[in-house]
Short mmCIF file of C-alpha atoms in Angstrom, two decimals:
data_model
loop_
_atom_site.label_atom_id
_atom_site.label_comp_id
_atom_site.label_asym_id
_atom_site.label_seq_id
_atom_site.Cartn_x
_atom_site.Cartn_y
_atom_site.Cartn_z
CA MET K 19 -40.81 111.17 -14.75
CA GLY K 20 -38.98 114.13 -13.26
CA LYS K 21 -42.13 115.90 -11.98
CA ASP K 22 -41.61 114.53 -8.47
CA GLY K 23 -37.88 115.30 -8.35
CA PHE K 24 -35.08 113.92 -10.49
CA GLN K 25 -33.15 111.33 -8.48
CA TRP K 26 -29.55 110.52 -9.48
CA PHE K 27 -27.52 107.53 -8.30
CA VAL K 28 -23.98 106.17 -8.45
CA GLY K 29 -23.43 102.51 -7.72
CA VAL K 30 -21.63 99.23 -8.38
CA VAL K 31 -22.91 96.36 -10.51
CA GLU K 32 -23.17 93.11 -8.55
CA ASP K 33 -25.14 90.87 -10.95
CA ARG K 34 -25.69 90.77 -14.73
CA GLN K 35 -27.44 87.39 -15.12
CA ASP K 36 -30.75 88.89 -16.22
CA PRO K 37 -33.37 86.09 -16.39
CA LYS K 38 -35.21 88.03 -19.12
CA THR K 39 -31.98 88.56 -21.14
CA LEU K 40 -32.69 92.28 -21.51
CA GLY K 41 -29.22 93.39 -20.46
CA ARG K 42 -30.49 94.52 -17.06
CA LEU K 43 -28.14 94.79 -14.08
CA LYS K 44 -28.43 94.70 -10.31
CA VAL K 45 -26.76 97.80 -8.90
CA ARG K 46 -25.99 98.65 -5.28
CA CYS K 47 -26.43 102.43 -5.10
CA LEU K 48 -24.55 104.75 -2.76
CA GLY K 49 -26.84 106.48 -0.26
CA HIS K 50 -29.73 104.15 -1.10
CA HIS K 51 -28.44 100.67 -0.28
CA THR K 52 -26.35 99.36 2.61
CA GLU K 53 -23.06 97.56 1.96
CA ASP K 54 -24.13 94.80 4.39
CA LEU K 55 -25.12 91.81 2.29
CA ASN K 56 -26.77 90.19 5.28
CA LYS K 57 -29.25 93.06 5.46
CA LEU K 58 -29.63 93.56 1.72
CA PRO K 59 -28.50 90.58 -0.42
CA THR K 60 -27.66 91.14 -4.09
CA ALA K 61 -30.72 89.11 -5.06
CA ASP K 62 -32.99 91.71 -3.45
CA LEU K 63 -31.63 94.65 -5.47
CA PRO K 64 -33.94 95.92 -8.24
CA TRP K 65 -33.05 95.23 -11.87
CA ALA K 66 -31.71 98.33 -13.63
CA HIS K 67 -32.32 98.92 -17.34
CA VAL K 68 -29.37 100.10 -19.43
CA MET K 69 -29.65 103.19 -21.61
CA ASN K 70 -28.14 102.67 -25.06
CA PRO K 71 -26.85 105.35 -27.49
CA ILE K 72 -29.02 106.67 -30.30
CA THR K 73 -26.74 104.86 -32.79
CA SER K 74 -28.09 101.52 -31.53
CA ALA K 75 -31.73 100.66 -32.28
CA THR K 76 -32.02 98.13 -29.43
CA VAL K 77 -35.08 96.54 -31.00
CA SER K 78 -35.42 93.07 -32.57
CA GLY K 79 -31.69 92.55 -32.22
CA VAL K 80 -30.85 95.57 -34.41
CA GLY K 81 -27.87 97.60 -33.24
CA GLN K 82 -25.38 96.73 -30.53
CA SER K 83 -26.38 94.25 -27.84
CA PRO K 84 -26.83 96.05 -24.48
CA LEU K 85 -24.09 93.92 -22.92
CA GLY K 86 -20.58 94.79 -21.83
CA VAL K 87 -20.80 95.82 -18.19
CA VAL K 88 -19.28 93.33 -15.73
CA GLU K 89 -19.70 92.80 -12.01
CA GLY K 90 -17.65 95.41 -10.18
CA THR K 91 -18.33 98.16 -12.71
CA TRP K 92 -19.16 101.61 -11.34
CA VAL K 93 -22.20 103.12 -13.07
CA VAL K 94 -24.22 106.34 -12.96
CA GLY K 95 -27.94 106.70 -13.64
CA PHE K 96 -31.27 107.87 -12.29
CA PHE K 97 -34.48 106.44 -10.87
CA SER K 98 -37.40 106.82 -13.25
CA ASP K 99 -39.80 106.57 -10.26
CA GLY K 100 -38.06 109.38 -8.34
CA PRO K 101 -37.67 109.05 -4.57
CA SER K 102 -39.22 105.58 -4.56
CA ALA K 103 -35.92 104.43 -6.11
CA GLN K 104 -37.23 101.09 -7.39
CA GLN K 105 -36.84 101.62 -11.16
CA PRO K 106 -33.17 102.42 -11.84
CA ILE K 107 -31.93 103.30 -15.33
CA ILE K 108 -28.18 103.22 -16.05
CA MET K 109 -26.83 106.02 -18.23
CA GLY K 110 -23.16 105.06 -18.32
CA THR K 111 -20.10 103.65 -16.60
CA LEU K 112 -17.49 105.44 -14.48
CA PRO K 113 -13.80 104.49 -14.79
CA GLY K 114 -11.49 105.12 -11.88
CA VAL K 115 -8.42 103.86 -10.02
CA PRO K 116 -9.42 101.03 -7.66
CA SER K 117 -7.94 101.26 -4.18
CA THR K 118 -8.82 97.65 -3.32
CA LEU K 119 -9.51 94.41 -5.17
CA PRO K 120 -12.70 92.37 -4.71
CA THR K 121 -13.03 89.67 -2.07
CA LYS K 122 -15.04 86.61 -3.02
CA ASP K 123 -17.93 85.39 -0.83
CA SER K 124 -17.59 88.25 1.66
CA ASN K 125 -20.50 90.00 3.36
CA ILE K 126 -19.56 93.43 1.99
CA GLY K 127 -21.27 94.79 -1.10
CA PHE K 128 -20.25 97.40 -3.66
CA GLN K 129 -17.90 94.84 -5.27
CA ASP K 130 -17.82 91.67 -7.38
CA VAL K 131 -18.62 89.34 -4.48
CA THR K 132 -19.68 86.35 -6.60
CA ASN K 133 -16.60 85.96 -8.83
CA ALA K 134 -14.03 88.51 -7.58
CA ASN K 135 -12.93 88.99 -11.20
CA TYR K 136 -13.14 92.78 -11.52
CA PRO K 137 -11.34 95.03 -11.02
CA LYS K 138 -8.17 93.08 -11.76
CA TYR K 139 -5.58 95.80 -11.05
CA LYS K 140 -4.97 98.73 -8.74
CA GLU K 141 -4.40 101.06 -11.67
CA THR K 142 -6.46 103.21 -13.99
CA ASP K 143 -9.44 101.42 -15.51
CA VAL K 144 -8.48 102.80 -18.94
CA ASN K 145 -6.92 100.06 -21.08
CA ARG K 146 -3.14 99.79 -20.91
CA LEU K 147 -2.97 99.98 -24.70
CA SER K 148 -4.57 103.42 -24.48
CA VAL K 149 -2.46 104.65 -21.58
CA ASN K 150 0.98 103.36 -22.68
CA GLU K 151 2.66 104.56 -19.49
CA LYS K 152 6.41 105.25 -19.79
CA ASP K 153 9.23 106.16 -17.42
CA GLU K 154 11.48 109.20 -17.69
CA ASN K 155 13.68 107.35 -20.20
CA GLY K 156 10.78 106.57 -22.53
CA ASN K 157 10.59 102.87 -21.58
CA GLU K 158 7.18 101.28 -21.31
CA ILE K 159 5.88 100.55 -17.82
CA ASN K 160 3.68 97.49 -17.42
CA PRO K 161 2.81 96.99 -21.15
CA HIS K 162 -0.31 95.11 -22.18
CA SER K 163 0.20 91.33 -22.27
CA SER K 164 -1.02 91.07 -25.89
CA LEU K 165 1.68 93.53 -26.95
CA THR K 166 4.40 91.53 -25.18
CA ILE K 167 3.19 88.31 -26.80
CA ARG K 168 3.08 89.85 -30.28
CA ARG K 169 6.62 91.15 -30.01
CA ALA K 170 7.91 87.76 -28.87
CA ASP K 171 5.95 85.89 -31.55
CA ARG K 172 7.35 87.60 -34.67
CA ASP K 173 8.17 85.33 -37.61
CA LEU K 174 11.83 85.92 -38.46
CA ALA K 175 14.24 84.78 -41.21
CA VAL K 176 11.57 83.27 -43.48
CA GLY K 177 13.41 81.81 -46.46
CA VAL K 178 12.25 82.46 -50.03
CA ALA K 179 12.55 80.40 -53.22
CA GLN K 180 16.13 80.32 -54.49
CA ILE K 181 17.01 79.15 -57.99
CA ASP K 182 20.68 78.18 -57.72
CA GLY K 183 21.35 78.55 -61.43
CA ILE K 184 23.23 76.29 -63.89
CA PHE K 185 26.03 78.08 -65.71
CA GLU K 186 27.73 75.16 -67.47
CA GLY K 187 26.38 72.56 -69.88
CA VAL K 188 23.54 72.60 -72.39
CA ALA K 189 20.52 73.66 -70.32
CA GLN K 190 21.74 76.79 -68.53
CA ILE K 191 19.54 78.59 -65.99
CA PRO K 192 20.39 82.04 -64.62
CA THR K 193 20.26 82.65 -60.88
CA ASP K 194 17.04 84.26 -59.62
CA LEU K 195 17.76 85.86 -56.23
CA ASP K 196 16.61 89.24 -54.97
CA ILE K 197 16.44 88.41 -51.25
CA THR K 198 17.16 85.21 -49.37
CA SER K 199 14.80 85.76 -46.44
CA TRP K 200 12.43 88.25 -44.83
CA ASN K 201 11.16 89.16 -41.36
CA GLU K 202 7.67 89.88 -40.16
CA PRO K 203 7.59 93.64 -39.47
CA ALA K 204 7.59 94.67 -35.84
CA THR K 205 4.45 96.33 -34.55
CA PRO K 206 4.75 100.13 -34.78
CA TYR K 207 2.71 100.52 -31.58
CA ASP K 208 3.67 103.72 -29.77
CA ALA K 209 0.32 105.07 -28.59
CA LEU K 210 0.04 108.51 -27.05
CA TYR K 211 -2.73 109.07 -24.50
CA PRO K 212 -5.57 109.87 -25.21
CA ARG K 213 -5.31 109.08 -28.95
CA ASN K 214 -5.63 105.28 -28.94
CA HIS K 215 -9.25 104.10 -28.86
CA VAL K 216 -9.33 100.53 -27.55
CA TYR K 217 -12.04 97.94 -27.08
CA GLU K 218 -11.18 94.77 -25.12
CA SER K 219 -13.67 92.04 -24.26
CA GLU K 220 -13.68 89.81 -21.20
CA GLY K 221 -12.17 86.95 -23.21
CA GLY K 222 -9.28 89.09 -24.41
CA HIS K 223 -10.45 90.04 -27.92
CA ILE K 224 -9.03 93.45 -28.84
CA LYS K 225 -9.75 96.25 -31.28
CA GLU K 226 -7.56 99.35 -31.58
CA PHE K 227 -8.09 102.52 -33.57
CA ASP K 228 -4.93 104.48 -32.87
CA ASP K 229 -4.93 108.16 -33.89
CA THR K 230 -1.49 108.95 -32.45
CA PRO K 231 0.10 111.41 -34.94
CA GLY K 232 2.58 109.58 -37.16
CA LYS K 233 1.69 106.25 -35.53
CA GLU K 234 -1.83 105.74 -36.85
CA ARG K 235 -2.84 102.07 -36.73
CA ILE K 236 -5.81 99.71 -36.86
CA HIS K 237 -5.38 96.49 -34.92
CA GLU K 238 -7.83 93.64 -34.41
CA ARG K 239 -6.87 90.51 -32.49
CA HIS K 240 -8.55 87.31 -31.33
CA THR K 241 -7.52 86.05 -27.91
CA SER K 242 -5.76 83.09 -29.60
CA GLY K 243 -3.41 85.49 -31.38
CA THR K 244 -5.12 85.46 -34.79
CA GLY K 245 -5.57 88.98 -36.10
CA PHE K 246 -4.26 91.79 -38.27
CA GLU K 247 -2.63 95.18 -37.92
CA ILE K 248 -2.54 98.04 -40.43
CA HIS K 249 0.61 100.14 -40.06
CA PRO K 250 0.96 103.91 -40.48
CA ASP K 251 2.30 103.50 -44.03
CA GLY K 252 -0.65 101.30 -45.05
CA SER K 253 1.18 97.97 -44.72
CA LYS K 254 -0.91 95.14 -43.30
CA VAL K 255 0.31 92.21 -41.22
CA THR K 256 -2.07 89.27 -40.78
CA ARG K 257 -1.48 86.35 -38.41
CA VAL K 258 -3.58 83.16 -38.38
CA LYS K 259 -2.61 80.95 -35.46
CA LYS K 260 -4.25 77.79 -36.79
CA ASP K 261 -6.07 76.83 -40.00
CA ASN K 262 -7.29 79.40 -42.53
CA TYR K 263 -10.38 78.83 -44.68
CA GLU K 264 -11.58 81.12 -47.46
CA VAL K 265 -14.70 80.39 -49.50
CA ILE K 266 -15.59 82.53 -52.54
CA THR K 267 -18.89 81.65 -54.20
CA ASN K 268 -18.03 83.29 -57.53
CA ASP K 269 -14.92 84.72 -59.24
CA ASN K 270 -11.78 85.93 -57.49
CA PHE K 271 -9.61 88.79 -58.78
CA LEU K 272 -6.21 89.61 -57.29
CA HIS K 273 -3.79 92.28 -58.50
CA ILE K 274 -0.33 92.37 -56.94
CA GLN K 275 1.58 95.36 -58.23
CA GLY K 276 4.92 94.18 -56.88
CA ILE K 277 6.62 90.82 -56.27
CA SER K 278 4.73 87.99 -54.57
CA ARG K 279 6.80 85.65 -52.40
CA HIS K 280 5.28 82.49 -50.91
CA THR K 281 7.06 80.21 -48.44
CA ILE K 282 5.31 76.97 -47.46
CA ASP K 283 6.91 74.75 -44.83
CA GLU K 284 5.01 71.67 -45.97
CA GLY K 285 3.22 70.73 -49.21
CA LEU K 286 1.10 72.58 -51.76
CA ARG K 287 -1.81 71.13 -53.71
CA VAL K 288 -3.69 73.04 -56.41
CA ARG K 289 -6.78 71.51 -58.01
CA VAL K 290 -8.28 73.14 -61.08
CA ASN K 291 -11.54 72.22 -62.83
CA ALA K 292 -12.93 70.22 -59.92
CA LYS K 293 -16.28 70.21 -61.78
CA GLY K 294 -14.73 68.32 -64.69
CA GLU K 295 -16.12 70.73 -67.28
CA ALA K 296 -14.42 71.67 -70.55
CA GLY K 297 -12.74 75.05 -70.81
CA ASN K 298 -11.70 75.47 -67.16
CA ASN K 299 -8.00 75.67 -67.95
CA TYR K 300 -4.95 76.30 -65.81
CA ASN K 301 -3.04 79.09 -67.55
CA VAL K 302 0.27 80.66 -66.58
CA GLU K 303 1.66 83.58 -68.59
CA VAL K 304 5.03 85.23 -68.05
CA GLY K 305 5.67 88.61 -69.65
CA GLN K 306 8.42 89.60 -72.06
CA GLY K 307 12.00 89.15 -70.91
CA SER K 308 11.41 86.83 -67.93
CA ASN K 309 11.60 83.09 -67.32
CA VAL K 310 9.74 80.25 -65.65
CA ASN K 311 12.18 78.56 -63.28
CA ILE K 312 11.38 75.34 -61.39
CA GLU K 313 13.94 73.73 -59.14
CA VAL K 314 13.52 70.52 -57.13
CA ASN K 315 16.06 69.75 -54.44
CA GLY K 316 16.42 65.98 -54.01
CA GLY K 317 13.12 65.05 -55.69
CA ASN K 318 11.50 64.42 -59.06
CA ILE K 319 9.49 66.46 -61.54
CA ASN K 320 6.55 64.36 -62.72
CA LEU K 321 4.34 65.45 -65.62
CA THR K 322 1.42 63.14 -66.41
CA THR K 323 -1.79 63.22 -68.43
CA LEU K 324 -4.50 60.70 -67.57
CA GLY K 325 -7.54 59.40 -69.42
CA SER K 326 -8.32 57.22 -72.42
CA GLY K 327 -9.92 57.61 -75.84
CA GLN K 328 -11.12 61.13 -76.55
CA ASP K 329 -10.44 62.10 -72.93
CA ALA K 330 -6.74 61.25 -73.21
CA GLY K 331 -4.48 64.29 -73.06
CA ASP K 332 -1.33 65.25 -74.95
CA ILE K 333 1.83 66.87 -73.66
CA ASN K 334 2.82 69.61 -76.07
CA ILE K 335 6.10 71.52 -76.02
CA ASN K 336 6.56 74.40 -78.44
CA ALA K 337 9.92 76.15 -78.30
CA SER K 338 10.03 79.30 -80.41
CA ARG K 339 13.84 79.09 -80.39
CA ASN K 340 16.04 76.32 -78.94
CA LEU K 341 15.09 73.26 -76.86
CA ASN K 342 17.99 72.38 -74.60
CA VAL K 343 17.96 69.15 -72.60
CA GLN K 344 20.78 68.05 -70.32
CA VAL K 345 20.52 64.65 -68.60
CA GLY K 346 22.88 63.82 -65.73
CA ASN K 347 22.40 60.06 -66.04
CA GLN K 348 20.27 57.89 -68.33
CA MET K 349 17.59 59.12 -70.71
CA ASN K 350 14.79 56.60 -71.22
CA VAL K 351 12.04 57.15 -73.80
CA ASN K 352 9.31 54.51 -74.27
CA VAL K 353 6.94 55.09 -77.21
CA ILE K 354 4.00 52.66 -77.34
CA ARG K 355 3.19 53.37 -80.98
CA ASP K 356 4.94 55.40 -83.69
CA SER K 357 7.75 57.92 -83.26
CA ILE K 358 8.02 60.60 -85.92
CA GLU K 359 10.93 63.02 -86.14
CA ASN K 360 10.98 65.83 -88.70
CA ILE K 361 14.15 67.90 -88.93
CA GLY K 362 14.18 70.93 -91.22
CA GLY K 363 17.97 71.21 -91.20
CA LYS K 364 20.83 68.86 -90.47
CA LYS K 365 21.19 66.49 -87.54
CA ASP K 366 24.46 65.83 -85.73
CA GLU K 367 24.60 62.81 -83.46
CA LEU K 368 27.61 62.00 -81.28
CA VAL K 369 27.65 58.73 -79.36
CA VAL K 370 30.74 58.06 -77.27
CA GLY K 371 29.87 54.40 -76.68
CA ASN K 372 28.08 51.85 -78.82
CA ASN K 373 25.17 52.99 -80.99
CA THR K 374 22.68 50.17 -81.48
CA LYS K 375 19.63 50.38 -83.75
CA THR K 376 17.24 47.44 -83.77
CA GLY K 377 14.10 46.98 -85.87
CA LYS K 378 12.29 44.51 -88.11
CA LYS K 379 13.23 46.71 -91.05
CA ILE K 380 15.63 49.66 -91.17
CA ASP K 381 15.49 51.88 -94.26
CA LEU K 382 18.47 54.16 -94.88
CA ASN K 383 17.74 56.62 -97.72
#
């Protein structure tokens, strides 16, 4: 190789359906192949191997798959067999500014004749997210479609839990409001060429590593819209456009050093001790000086223990100070067996209406 004269080539990829799945490509080379498909069909072009970087092993599936080039891509390489020009090797791709778009099923080569998919635009082949072209007033020109969709799809005015507070009566509850709603942060995208390093797949999956000074971001997005973005200040915004599943095969530790706010439009179900083993408790601890507030708007609070015999559970309430109960209507208590009431001090009972006590035997001591 090279002893008989090193032979360069520049050409256009016309086929990537390698029957041996090696990542090979059929390339029509300038100066070597005619553009007339009647004289030289794409099928008669030799398969060109693709040179991969040293960071990819390209053996036994290790490293990055040698795929990514599409029909219509301009490439540069050399012929390992010299002037015979039958063993092309591709060294890399060449971006440019297309002057024309492909025409499907034409007789002219050096283009994506089969699908007419690429190039799509008569503009620079560098991704729009990297270019971020602006007019003289600083307004974006022709922004990337994913950016437009993200801006229009922000989640705004998300309400948070609001404890209204009860300030009169026996069982008083203080209000617990810091904010009433919040907005999903807007994307801080403001890339400056050539600082934003973008990868976009054919299907529209995107990765961005933006090194624009003061606007540093990491963004990863599925074509459906599911993805995340890390902002310059370290904030992270995650969007899941459909269902979210998370499976942890052992313990889970989470430390939130601020306030956690959860808003659920529908229901919430939490199941603890699904194995049914002793000791897997559900524990909630609130630190000194704060409360546990539960408010139901137009519904009930139901507290139930199930089981029988030794598996039956108790409901225990231990108030270190006062126990205040205020009932807006009737209070019904049904005790199947005994009811025991021990009062260390006095007991005051005020009944506005009738006070009826019924029993087989009533002892007044």
